[in-house]
Amino acid sequence: MAVRFVILAVIFAVLCVHLVTGARILFLFAGGNLSHKTVIWPFVLGLANRGHVITFISSHYKTPVPHANVTDLAPEALVQATAMVYGVNRFQARQQGLESETWDEYDEFAQHSCELLLKAGETDEHLRQALYPPSETKYDVVIINAVYGECGFIIATHLRVKYIQYCPTTIESWFHTSFGLPWQASWIPDIAAPLAGSSSPLPFLDRLHNFWFYATRVTRTETVSAGLQALHARYLPESAGPTFIEMERNTSLVLVNTHPTFDFARPLPPWFVQIGGMACWAPVGSLPQVTSLTNRQPHQLTFMRSID
């Protein structure tokens, strides 16, 4: 009787260990800025603390906070190319009226970074094992950077696993094309993409300028899809077939770095979840340099943040 009890206890313990085994999760953040990696990192740490095994592939060497369950990879060619593209002073570009050209360059880089990643996956054995692990260590889910990281759709489709999008900024205008979000022209003109005007609310011409800028972004999905589909057919032909828009619409969940307390109210589909604010912490001590600046130029300080 005692032996039978011990055997049953061992079997139960083995089953429990199996049930609580963490998932294997791949984050694909190639092509985005360092801030994209920084704002999702608390989510990465939360998963790692719960026993999940994380592989994070980005275009930045810096690991915000190391963790034993997190493998942080950054292919050298991708890091160098990203540094060149994001080395542009975007505030200066806005002042010079070059904001549209900057965003067009980012769209082109979304395709270029994808090619660099897929090419590195052929030549770098360590990266190839991370991107395409053997079946016994395959990923359970892939989390994709929705902004300039669309290469993740190709890799997740090739791996035949479910995938989630993470949008590191506000809800993008091209989601209207991808997911049928209502076209909300009422709030778009007030979002000052070009650094035009200094009053609030914005003057009519500045609102019109901003509206046109965002209206042209709605078609972004079509402008990048052809190039990404060509890369899919060239590097991973065995899984090529679905169109880019089909792969994007096959997303299981969309996490967005916004929150109703600091963003416009808007209707969202049920698979959109706002998780903004994860990277916010209570202030530690005073910031005399900020206080000094605000006292000296109270009307010129509009926005300050750190992505380090």
Tab-separated table of C-alpha atoms in Angstrom:
chain	number	residue	atom	x	y	z
A	1	MET	CA	0.000	0.000	0.000
A	2	ALA	CA	2.800	2.390	0.943
A	3	VAL	CA	4.701	1.561	-2.260
A	4	ARG	CA	1.586	2.204	-4.348
A	5	PHE	CA	1.114	5.575	-2.634
A	6	VAL	CA	4.725	6.562	-3.335
A	7	ILE	CA	4.392	5.577	-7.003
A	8	LEU	CA	1.193	7.605	-7.376
A	9	ALA	CA	2.811	10.572	-5.625
A	10	VAL	CA	5.785	10.450	-7.999
A	11	ILE	CA	3.521	10.248	-11.047
A	12	PHE	CA	1.466	13.186	-9.775
A	13	ALA	CA	4.622	15.240	-9.162
A	14	VAL	CA	5.918	14.517	-12.661
A	15	LEU	CA	2.594	15.536	-14.182
A	16	CYS	CA	2.566	18.768	-12.176
A	17	VAL	CA	6.086	19.640	-13.295
A	18	HIS	CA	5.024	19.055	-16.894
A	19	LEU	CA	1.909	21.193	-16.505
A	20	VAL	CA	3.789	24.219	-15.180
A	21	THR	CA	6.556	24.133	-17.775
A	22	GLY	CA	6.914	27.609	-19.250
A	23	ALA	CA	6.232	28.438	-22.870
A	24	ARG	CA	8.943	29.205	-25.411
A	25	ILE	CA	8.331	32.688	-26.816
A	26	LEU	CA	10.098	34.462	-29.668
A	27	PHE	CA	10.092	38.270	-29.841
A	28	LEU	CA	10.919	39.603	-33.309
A	29	PHE	CA	11.739	43.315	-33.114
A	30	ALA	CA	14.012	43.806	-36.118
A	31	GLY	CA	13.821	47.221	-37.738
A	32	GLY	CA	12.482	49.260	-34.830
A	33	ASN	CA	14.056	51.914	-32.663
A	34	LEU	CA	15.582	51.208	-29.237
A	35	SER	CA	12.497	52.740	-27.614
A	36	HIS	CA	10.411	49.919	-29.129
A	37	LYS	CA	12.532	47.427	-27.208
A	38	THR	CA	12.532	49.469	-24.007
A	39	VAL	CA	8.756	49.826	-23.666
A	40	ILE	CA	8.060	46.101	-24.140
A	41	TRP	CA	10.824	44.967	-21.761
A	42	PRO	CA	8.697	45.020	-18.576
A	43	PHE	CA	6.347	42.612	-20.387
A	44	VAL	CA	9.348	40.433	-21.324
A	45	LEU	CA	10.525	40.386	-17.705
A	46	GLY	CA	7.023	39.579	-16.471
A	47	LEU	CA	6.901	36.522	-18.734
A	48	ALA	CA	10.425	35.463	-17.779
A	49	ASN	CA	9.660	35.769	-14.058
A	50	ARG	CA	6.772	33.348	-14.566
A	51	GLY	CA	9.085	30.695	-15.987
A	52	HIS	CA	8.675	31.308	-19.707
A	53	VAL	CA	11.755	31.029	-21.916
A	54	ILE	CA	12.253	34.119	-24.065
A	55	THR	CA	14.320	34.656	-27.200
A	56	PHE	CA	14.436	38.334	-28.158
A	57	ILE	CA	15.819	39.295	-31.578
A	58	SER	CA	16.232	42.994	-32.261
A	59	SER	CA	18.559	45.451	-33.978
A	60	HIS	CA	20.024	46.843	-30.750
A	61	TYR	CA	22.779	45.347	-28.592
A	62	LYS	CA	21.587	46.945	-25.370
A	63	THR	CA	19.649	44.689	-22.997
A	64	PRO	CA	17.481	46.937	-20.773
A	65	VAL	CA	17.492	44.491	-17.836
A	66	PRO	CA	19.177	41.050	-18.119
A	67	HIS	CA	17.320	37.918	-17.027
A	68	ALA	CA	18.361	34.263	-16.893
A	69	ASN	CA	15.328	33.220	-18.960
A	70	VAL	CA	15.915	35.801	-21.691
A	71	THR	CA	18.301	35.367	-24.630
A	72	ASP	CA	18.843	38.743	-26.285
A	73	LEU	CA	20.241	38.587	-29.831
A	74	ALA	CA	21.132	41.370	-32.270
A	75	PRO	CA	22.727	40.518	-35.655
A	76	GLU	CA	25.633	42.877	-36.307
A	77	ALA	CA	24.595	43.835	-39.850
A	78	LEU	CA	21.125	44.716	-38.626
A	79	VAL	CA	22.486	46.780	-35.724
A	80	GLN	CA	24.728	48.827	-38.002
A	81	ALA	CA	22.025	49.451	-40.610
A	82	THR	CA	19.480	50.471	-37.968
A	83	ALA	CA	21.923	52.888	-36.341
A	84	MET	CA	22.386	54.669	-39.662
A	85	VAL	CA	18.657	55.020	-40.312
A	86	TYR	CA	17.660	56.078	-36.802
A	87	GLY	CA	20.589	58.450	-36.434
A	88	VAL	CA	18.433	61.146	-38.035
A	89	ASN	CA	17.379	64.029	-35.787
A	90	ARG	CA	13.614	63.673	-36.150
A	91	PHE	CA	12.793	66.911	-34.353
A	92	GLN	CA	15.031	68.804	-36.753
A	93	ALA	CA	13.455	66.955	-39.693
A	94	ARG	CA	10.017	68.087	-38.517
A	95	GLN	CA	11.134	71.677	-38.245
A	96	GLN	CA	12.494	71.482	-41.779
A	97	GLY	CA	9.289	69.953	-43.146
A	98	LEU	CA	11.000	66.637	-43.945
A	99	GLU	CA	8.854	64.419	-41.716
A	100	SER	CA	7.139	62.639	-44.630
A	101	GLU	CA	10.502	61.757	-46.203
A	102	THR	CA	11.692	60.344	-42.876
A	103	TRP	CA	8.688	58.029	-42.535
A	104	ASP	CA	9.051	56.901	-46.164
A	105	GLU	CA	12.653	55.964	-45.391
A	106	TYR	CA	11.481	53.937	-42.395
A	107	ASP	CA	9.042	52.044	-44.624
A	108	GLU	CA	11.873	51.153	-46.979
A	109	PHE	CA	13.996	50.091	-44.035
A	110	ALA	CA	11.256	47.724	-42.839
A	111	GLN	CA	11.943	45.725	-45.996
A	112	HIS	CA	15.715	46.169	-45.893
A	113	SER	CA	15.945	45.054	-42.258
A	114	CYS	CA	13.846	41.999	-43.101
A	115	GLU	CA	16.286	40.997	-45.827
A	116	LEU	CA	19.240	41.514	-43.485
A	117	LEU	CA	17.603	39.305	-40.849
A	118	LEU	CA	16.682	36.523	-43.278
A	119	LYS	CA	20.142	36.633	-44.848
A	120	ALA	CA	21.841	36.509	-41.437
A	121	GLY	CA	19.652	33.532	-40.595
A	122	GLU	CA	21.350	31.657	-43.439
A	123	THR	CA	24.948	32.470	-42.516
A	124	ASP	CA	24.916	32.782	-38.707
A	125	GLU	CA	24.479	29.344	-37.129
A	126	HIS	CA	23.551	30.730	-33.708
A	127	LEU	CA	20.908	33.012	-35.195
A	128	ARG	CA	19.594	30.237	-37.425
A	129	GLN	CA	19.064	28.010	-34.385
A	130	ALA	CA	17.226	30.879	-32.676
A	131	LEU	CA	15.004	31.620	-35.656
A	132	TYR	CA	14.305	28.042	-36.730
A	133	PRO	CA	14.742	25.743	-33.694
A	134	PRO	CA	14.270	21.967	-33.957
A	135	SER	CA	10.790	20.579	-33.380
A	136	GLU	CA	11.504	19.512	-29.787
A	137	THR	CA	12.266	23.125	-28.805
A	138	LYS	CA	9.889	24.926	-31.153
A	139	TYR	CA	8.238	28.171	-30.119
A	140	ASP	CA	4.741	28.308	-28.718
A	141	VAL	CA	4.063	31.878	-29.809
A	142	VAL	CA	5.818	34.717	-31.661
A	143	ILE	CA	5.415	38.379	-30.668
A	144	ILE	CA	6.039	40.819	-33.519
A	145	ASN	CA	6.850	44.517	-33.504
A	146	ALA	CA	4.007	46.013	-35.539
A	147	VAL	CA	6.071	49.077	-36.476
A	148	TYR	CA	8.797	48.234	-39.038
A	149	GLY	CA	9.091	44.682	-37.752
A	150	GLU	CA	6.688	43.059	-40.204
A	151	CYS	CA	9.349	40.498	-41.135
A	152	GLY	CA	8.017	38.651	-38.108
A	153	PHE	CA	4.906	37.678	-40.069
A	154	ILE	CA	7.070	35.815	-42.558
A	155	ILE	CA	9.040	33.941	-39.900
A	156	ALA	CA	5.998	33.121	-37.745
A	157	THR	CA	4.134	31.832	-40.800
A	158	HIS	CA	7.146	29.706	-41.693
A	159	LEU	CA	7.291	28.323	-38.138
A	160	ARG	CA	3.540	27.572	-38.203
A	161	VAL	CA	2.886	29.103	-34.782
A	162	LYS	CA	0.405	31.642	-33.457
A	163	TYR	CA	1.591	35.218	-33.312
A	164	ILE	CA	0.782	38.452	-31.519
A	165	GLN	CA	1.460	42.005	-32.648
A	166	TYR	CA	2.818	44.625	-30.293
A	167	CYS	CA	2.418	48.245	-31.343
A	168	PRO	CA	5.007	50.319	-29.412
A	169	THR	CA	3.266	53.598	-30.184
A	170	THR	CA	-0.319	54.740	-30.634
A	171	ILE	CA	-2.737	52.778	-32.804
A	172	GLU	CA	-1.411	53.121	-36.333
A	173	SER	CA	-3.496	54.584	-39.130
A	174	TRP	CA	-2.801	51.616	-41.430
A	175	PHE	CA	-4.664	49.332	-39.012
A	176	HIS	CA	-7.736	50.720	-40.782
A	177	THR	CA	-6.661	48.675	-43.810
A	178	SER	CA	-5.439	45.645	-41.887
A	179	PHE	CA	-8.190	45.199	-39.309
A	180	GLY	CA	-11.035	47.464	-40.369
A	181	LEU	CA	-10.720	49.907	-37.498
A	182	PRO	CA	-13.151	52.821	-37.899
A	183	TRP	CA	-11.662	55.775	-39.737
A	184	GLN	CA	-11.556	58.450	-37.062
A	185	ALA	CA	-10.915	61.674	-38.924
A	186	SER	CA	-12.204	63.684	-35.973
A	187	TRP	CA	-9.063	63.171	-33.881
A	188	ILE	CA	-6.382	62.633	-36.519
A	189	PRO	CA	-5.879	66.334	-37.450
A	190	ASP	CA	-4.987	67.234	-33.872
A	191	ILE	CA	-2.081	64.783	-33.757
A	192	ALA	CA	0.839	66.995	-34.731
A	193	ALA	CA	3.140	64.723	-36.686
A	194	PRO	CA	4.911	67.578	-38.447
A	195	LEU	CA	6.162	70.067	-35.883
A	196	ALA	CA	3.878	72.779	-37.207
A	197	GLY	CA	2.276	75.463	-35.115
A	198	SER	CA	2.817	76.183	-31.451
A	199	SER	CA	-0.707	76.781	-30.239
A	200	SER	CA	-3.372	74.426	-29.001
A	201	PRO	CA	-5.738	73.767	-30.616
A	202	LEU	CA	-3.790	73.820	-33.851
A	203	PRO	CA	-4.596	76.384	-36.550
A	204	PHE	CA	-6.649	75.183	-39.506
A	205	LEU	CA	-3.705	74.925	-41.954
A	206	ASP	CA	-1.646	72.901	-39.468
A	207	ARG	CA	-4.588	70.588	-38.854
A	208	LEU	CA	-5.014	70.151	-42.609
A	209	HIS	CA	-1.300	69.428	-42.993
A	210	ASN	CA	-1.399	66.782	-40.285
A	211	PHE	CA	-4.559	65.220	-41.645
A	212	TRP	CA	-2.987	64.777	-45.072
A	213	PHE	CA	0.144	63.295	-43.523
A	214	TYR	CA	-1.818	60.622	-41.630
A	215	ALA	CA	-4.240	59.984	-44.472
A	216	THR	CA	-1.342	58.948	-46.709
A	217	ARG	CA	-0.165	56.503	-44.028
A	218	VAL	CA	-3.359	54.467	-44.311
A	219	THR	CA	-2.049	52.828	-47.502
A	220	ARG	CA	1.242	51.783	-45.907
A	221	THR	CA	0.258	48.104	-45.844
A	222	GLU	CA	-0.007	48.059	-49.622
A	223	THR	CA	3.280	49.902	-50.108
A	224	VAL	CA	5.390	47.447	-48.079
A	225	SER	CA	3.534	44.203	-48.824
A	226	ALA	CA	4.968	43.555	-52.296
A	227	GLY	CA	8.569	43.818	-51.127
A	228	LEU	CA	8.011	41.592	-48.098
A	229	GLN	CA	6.207	38.951	-50.140
A	230	ALA	CA	9.132	38.879	-52.568
A	231	LEU	CA	11.531	38.326	-49.659
A	232	HIS	CA	9.318	35.524	-48.352
A	233	ALA	CA	9.411	33.748	-51.714
A	234	ARG	CA	13.185	34.221	-52.039
A	235	TYR	CA	14.361	33.116	-48.598
A	236	LEU	CA	11.614	30.792	-47.306
A	237	PRO	CA	9.860	29.548	-50.462
A	238	GLU	CA	8.497	26.398	-48.808
A	239	SER	CA	6.131	28.476	-46.658
A	240	ALA	CA	5.373	31.233	-49.188
A	241	GLY	CA	1.771	31.427	-50.311
A	242	PRO	CA	-0.318	33.654	-48.052
A	243	THR	CA	-0.352	37.295	-49.048
A	244	PHE	CA	1.093	39.841	-46.648
A	245	ILE	CA	-2.338	41.200	-45.736
A	246	GLU	CA	-3.542	37.635	-45.035
A	247	MET	CA	-0.597	37.033	-42.725
A	248	GLU	CA	-1.230	40.307	-40.903
A	249	ARG	CA	-4.932	39.582	-40.477
A	250	ASN	CA	-4.086	36.163	-39.070
A	251	THR	CA	-2.789	37.905	-35.941
A	252	SER	CA	-4.299	36.374	-32.801
A	253	LEU	CA	-3.943	39.444	-30.565
A	254	VAL	CA	-2.791	43.059	-30.853
A	255	LEU	CA	-1.158	44.671	-27.818
A	256	VAL	CA	-0.940	48.463	-27.986
A	257	ASN	CA	1.283	50.799	-25.984
A	258	THR	CA	-1.582	53.144	-25.130
A	259	HIS	CA	-3.971	53.595	-22.229
A	260	PRO	CA	-7.342	55.390	-21.945
A	261	THR	CA	-5.914	57.718	-19.296
A	262	PHE	CA	-3.502	59.386	-21.718
A	263	ASP	CA	-4.839	58.644	-25.196
A	264	PHE	CA	-7.884	59.541	-27.274
A	265	ALA	CA	-11.026	57.501	-26.633
A	266	ARG	CA	-11.765	55.266	-29.592
A	267	PRO	CA	-13.623	52.028	-30.403
A	268	LEU	CA	-11.360	48.977	-30.602
A	269	PRO	CA	-11.949	45.389	-31.772
A	270	PRO	CA	-12.036	42.795	-28.979
A	271	TRP	CA	-8.578	41.434	-29.880
A	272	PHE	CA	-6.943	44.841	-29.282
A	273	VAL	CA	-5.616	45.205	-25.729
A	274	GLN	CA	-4.139	48.467	-24.411
A	275	ILE	CA	-1.173	47.834	-22.107
A	276	GLY	CA	0.476	51.270	-22.037
A	277	GLY	CA	2.238	52.464	-18.919
A	278	MET	CA	4.274	49.321	-18.192
A	279	ALA	CA	7.546	51.237	-18.550
A	280	CYS	CA	6.515	53.925	-16.041
A	281	TRP	CA	7.997	53.971	-12.572
A	282	ALA	CA	7.523	56.192	-9.552
A	283	PRO	CA	10.086	59.035	-9.499
A	284	VAL	CA	13.185	58.459	-7.401
A	285	GLY	CA	14.497	61.698	-5.942
A	286	SER	CA	14.390	65.048	-7.682
A	287	LEU	CA	15.527	65.984	-11.150
A	288	PRO	CA	17.217	69.371	-10.709
A	289	GLN	CA	18.297	69.686	-14.328
A	290	VAL	CA	14.663	69.357	-15.494
A	291	THR	CA	13.465	71.763	-12.823
A	292	SER	CA	16.086	74.286	-13.862
A	293	LEU	CA	15.097	73.985	-17.503
A	294	THR	CA	11.389	74.380	-16.822
A	295	ASN	CA	11.983	77.418	-14.650
A	296	ARG	CA	14.110	79.021	-17.313
A	297	GLN	CA	11.960	78.238	-20.373
A	298	PRO	CA	8.477	77.268	-19.158
A	299	HIS	CA	6.785	77.670	-22.551
A	300	GLN	CA	9.358	75.912	-24.700
A	301	LEU	CA	9.505	72.559	-22.932
A	302	THR	CA	6.894	70.414	-24.654
A	303	PHE	CA	8.039	66.812	-24.321
A	304	MET	CA	10.867	65.000	-22.574
A	305	ARG	CA	11.642	61.317	-22.293
A	306	SER	CA	14.508	58.859	-22.117
A	307	ILE	CA	14.789	55.638	-24.093
A	308	ASP	CA	17.911	54.483	-22.254
